[in-house]
Coordinates of C-alpha atoms in Angstrom, one line a residue:
M1 CA -69.9 -143.4 55.2
T2 CA -70.8 -142.3 51.9
S3 CA -72.9 -139.5 51.2
P4 CA -75.2 -138.5 48.3
S5 CA -72.2 -136.4 46.6
S6 CA -70.2 -139.7 47.0
P7 CA -68.7 -141.3 43.6
L8 CA -71.4 -143.6 42.3
V9 CA -71.3 -147.3 40.9
V10 CA -74.1 -148.6 39.2
G11 CA -74.0 -152.5 38.1
I12 CA -76.9 -153.0 35.6
G13 CA -77.9 -156.3 34.6
S14 CA -80.0 -159.6 35.3
P15 CA -78.0 -162.4 37.2
D16 CA -79.3 -165.3 35.1
R17 CA -79.4 -163.9 31.3
G18 CA -75.9 -164.5 30.4
D19 CA -74.0 -161.7 29.5
D20 CA -76.3 -159.3 30.8
A21 CA -74.9 -160.6 34.3
V22 CA -71.9 -159.1 33.8
G23 CA -73.1 -155.0 35.2
P24 CA -73.3 -156.4 39.0
I25 CA -70.7 -158.7 39.0
V26 CA -68.0 -155.9 38.0
A27 CA -70.2 -153.2 40.8
R28 CA -69.9 -156.1 43.4
R29 CA -66.1 -156.3 42.1
V30 CA -65.2 -152.8 43.1
A31 CA -67.0 -153.0 46.2
D32 CA -64.8 -155.5 47.3
L33 CA -61.9 -152.7 47.0
G34 CA -63.0 -150.9 49.8
L35 CA -62.2 -147.6 48.0
P36 CA -63.7 -144.7 50.2
D37 CA -66.7 -143.0 49.9
V38 CA -68.2 -145.3 46.9
R39 CA -71.2 -146.0 46.5
V40 CA -71.8 -149.3 44.9
I41 CA -75.8 -150.4 43.4
V42 CA -76.5 -153.1 41.4
H43 CA -80.3 -152.9 38.9
E44 CA -81.9 -155.2 36.4
D45 CA -82.5 -152.2 34.4
P46 CA -81.3 -148.3 33.5
T47 CA -85.1 -147.2 34.5
D48 CA -83.8 -145.8 38.2
L49 CA -80.5 -144.9 37.0
V50 CA -81.7 -140.8 37.1
V51 CA -83.0 -140.9 40.4
S52 CA -79.6 -143.3 41.8
M53 CA -76.9 -141.0 40.4
T54 CA -79.0 -137.1 41.3
G55 CA -75.9 -135.5 43.0
A56 CA -73.5 -138.1 42.4
N57 CA -70.0 -137.5 40.9
P58 CA -68.6 -139.2 39.7
V59 CA -70.7 -141.8 38.5
V60 CA -69.6 -145.3 36.5
V61 CA -71.8 -147.2 35.1
I62 CA -71.6 -150.9 34.1
D63 CA -73.4 -152.5 31.6
A64 CA -73.5 -155.4 28.8
V65 CA -73.9 -154.4 25.4
H66 CA -74.8 -155.6 21.9
S67 CA -72.1 -154.2 20.2
P68 CA -71.8 -156.0 16.4
Q69 CA -68.8 -154.1 15.5
S70 CA -67.2 -155.1 19.3
K71 CA -65.7 -158.9 19.9
P72 CA -67.4 -160.2 22.9
G73 CA -65.8 -159.0 26.5
E74 CA -63.9 -155.9 24.5
L75 CA -64.9 -153.0 26.9
V76 CA -66.8 -150.1 25.5
V77 CA -66.0 -146.6 27.2
L78 CA -68.0 -143.7 26.5
E79 CA -67.9 -140.4 28.7
T80 CA -70.5 -137.9 29.0
G81 CA -72.0 -135.6 32.1
E82 CA -73.7 -132.2 32.8
G83 CA -72.1 -129.3 29.9
V84 CA -71.0 -132.2 28.2
T85 CA -72.1 -132.7 24.5
P86 CA -75.4 -135.1 24.9
L87 CA -75.2 -138.6 23.7
P88 CA -76.1 -139.5 20.6
E89 CA -79.1 -142.2 19.8
D90 CA -77.4 -145.2 19.0
A91 CA -74.6 -144.6 21.0
W92 CA -75.3 -147.4 23.5
A93 CA -76.8 -150.2 21.5
R94 CA -79.6 -151.4 23.4
T95 CA -79.3 -155.1 24.0
G96 CA -82.1 -156.4 22.2
R97 CA -84.4 -157.9 25.0
G98 CA -88.4 -156.6 25.5
G99 CA -89.3 -154.9 29.3
T100 CA -87.7 -152.2 31.0
H101 CA -84.4 -152.4 29.9
A102 CA -85.1 -151.9 26.0
F103 CA -85.7 -148.2 27.2
G104 CA -81.5 -147.9 27.1
L105 CA -79.1 -146.7 29.0
A106 CA -78.4 -143.7 26.8
S107 CA -82.1 -142.7 27.2
A108 CA -81.7 -142.6 30.6
V109 CA -78.7 -140.3 30.6
E110 CA -80.2 -137.8 28.3
L111 CA -83.4 -138.1 30.7
A112 CA -81.4 -137.0 33.4
R113 CA -80.3 -134.3 31.3
A114 CA -82.9 -133.0 30.3
L115 CA -84.2 -133.2 34.0
K116 CA -81.0 -131.2 35.0
R117 CA -80.1 -134.1 37.4
L118 CA -77.1 -135.5 35.5
P119 CA -74.0 -135.0 37.5
P120 CA -70.9 -133.0 36.4
R121 CA -68.9 -136.8 35.1
V122 CA -70.4 -140.0 33.7
V123 CA -68.7 -142.7 32.8
L124 CA -70.3 -145.6 30.9
I125 CA -68.3 -149.0 31.2
G126 CA -69.8 -151.6 28.3
I127 CA -69.0 -154.7 28.0
A128 CA -69.3 -156.3 24.8
A129 CA -71.8 -159.1 25.0
A130 CA -72.0 -162.6 23.1
G131 CA -75.4 -163.4 24.4
F132 CA -77.9 -162.7 26.7
E133 CA -80.0 -166.3 27.0
H134 CA -81.9 -167.2 29.7
G135 CA -80.0 -169.6 32.6
E136 CA -76.6 -169.2 30.7
P137 CA -73.3 -167.9 32.6
L138 CA -71.3 -165.2 31.4
S139 CA -69.4 -166.4 27.8
P140 CA -65.5 -167.0 27.6
G141 CA -64.7 -163.3 26.7
V142 CA -66.9 -161.5 28.7
A143 CA -65.8 -163.2 31.9
A144 CA -62.5 -162.4 30.6
A145 CA -63.2 -158.7 30.5
V146 CA -64.4 -158.4 34.4
E147 CA -61.4 -157.4 35.9
P148 CA -60.2 -155.1 33.0
A149 CA -63.7 -153.6 33.4
V150 CA -63.4 -153.5 37.3
S151 CA -60.3 -152.0 36.6
A152 CA -61.1 -148.9 34.5
A153 CA -63.8 -148.0 37.2
A154 CA -61.1 -148.1 39.5
D155 CA -59.0 -146.0 38.2
V156 CA -62.3 -143.5 37.2
L157 CA -63.3 -143.8 41.0
R158 CA -59.4 -143.2 42.3
A159 CA -58.4 -139.9 39.9
A160 CA -61.8 -138.4 41.6
S161 CA -60.5 -138.8 44.5
A162 CA -56.9 -138.0 43.8

């Protein structure tokens, strides 16, 4: 049984927008590992992140990112948390879509910090995306990054329980 202070994995993304589906896919794969006391949730956008991660530690967030400097499928890992230097405005590239997802993952993390609800450790695992077109499947590079992202998340979770 998990508690509110259990490790938390959050997959962010829309299942029908190409590479944006990778966050939920990775989160579900992490859930399939059956790691003890780990809560796994999926959201289409980061607006609920502040409430969802309150009291959890660590928090691992997986999301597709638009990163012109990275090849599709490349992992971009950032770590922050309570007592750690805030993320800069451009730390987490926006996906370019409108709607609430444009609020941005870095903005959600920094809002949690301002509200004093940021966990001690938050690991953001971004997967550089090739496209976010409606109805498209994962691009080959992003599909190949699923298992490395699952491993990266599992490593964080296992280290936290050691």
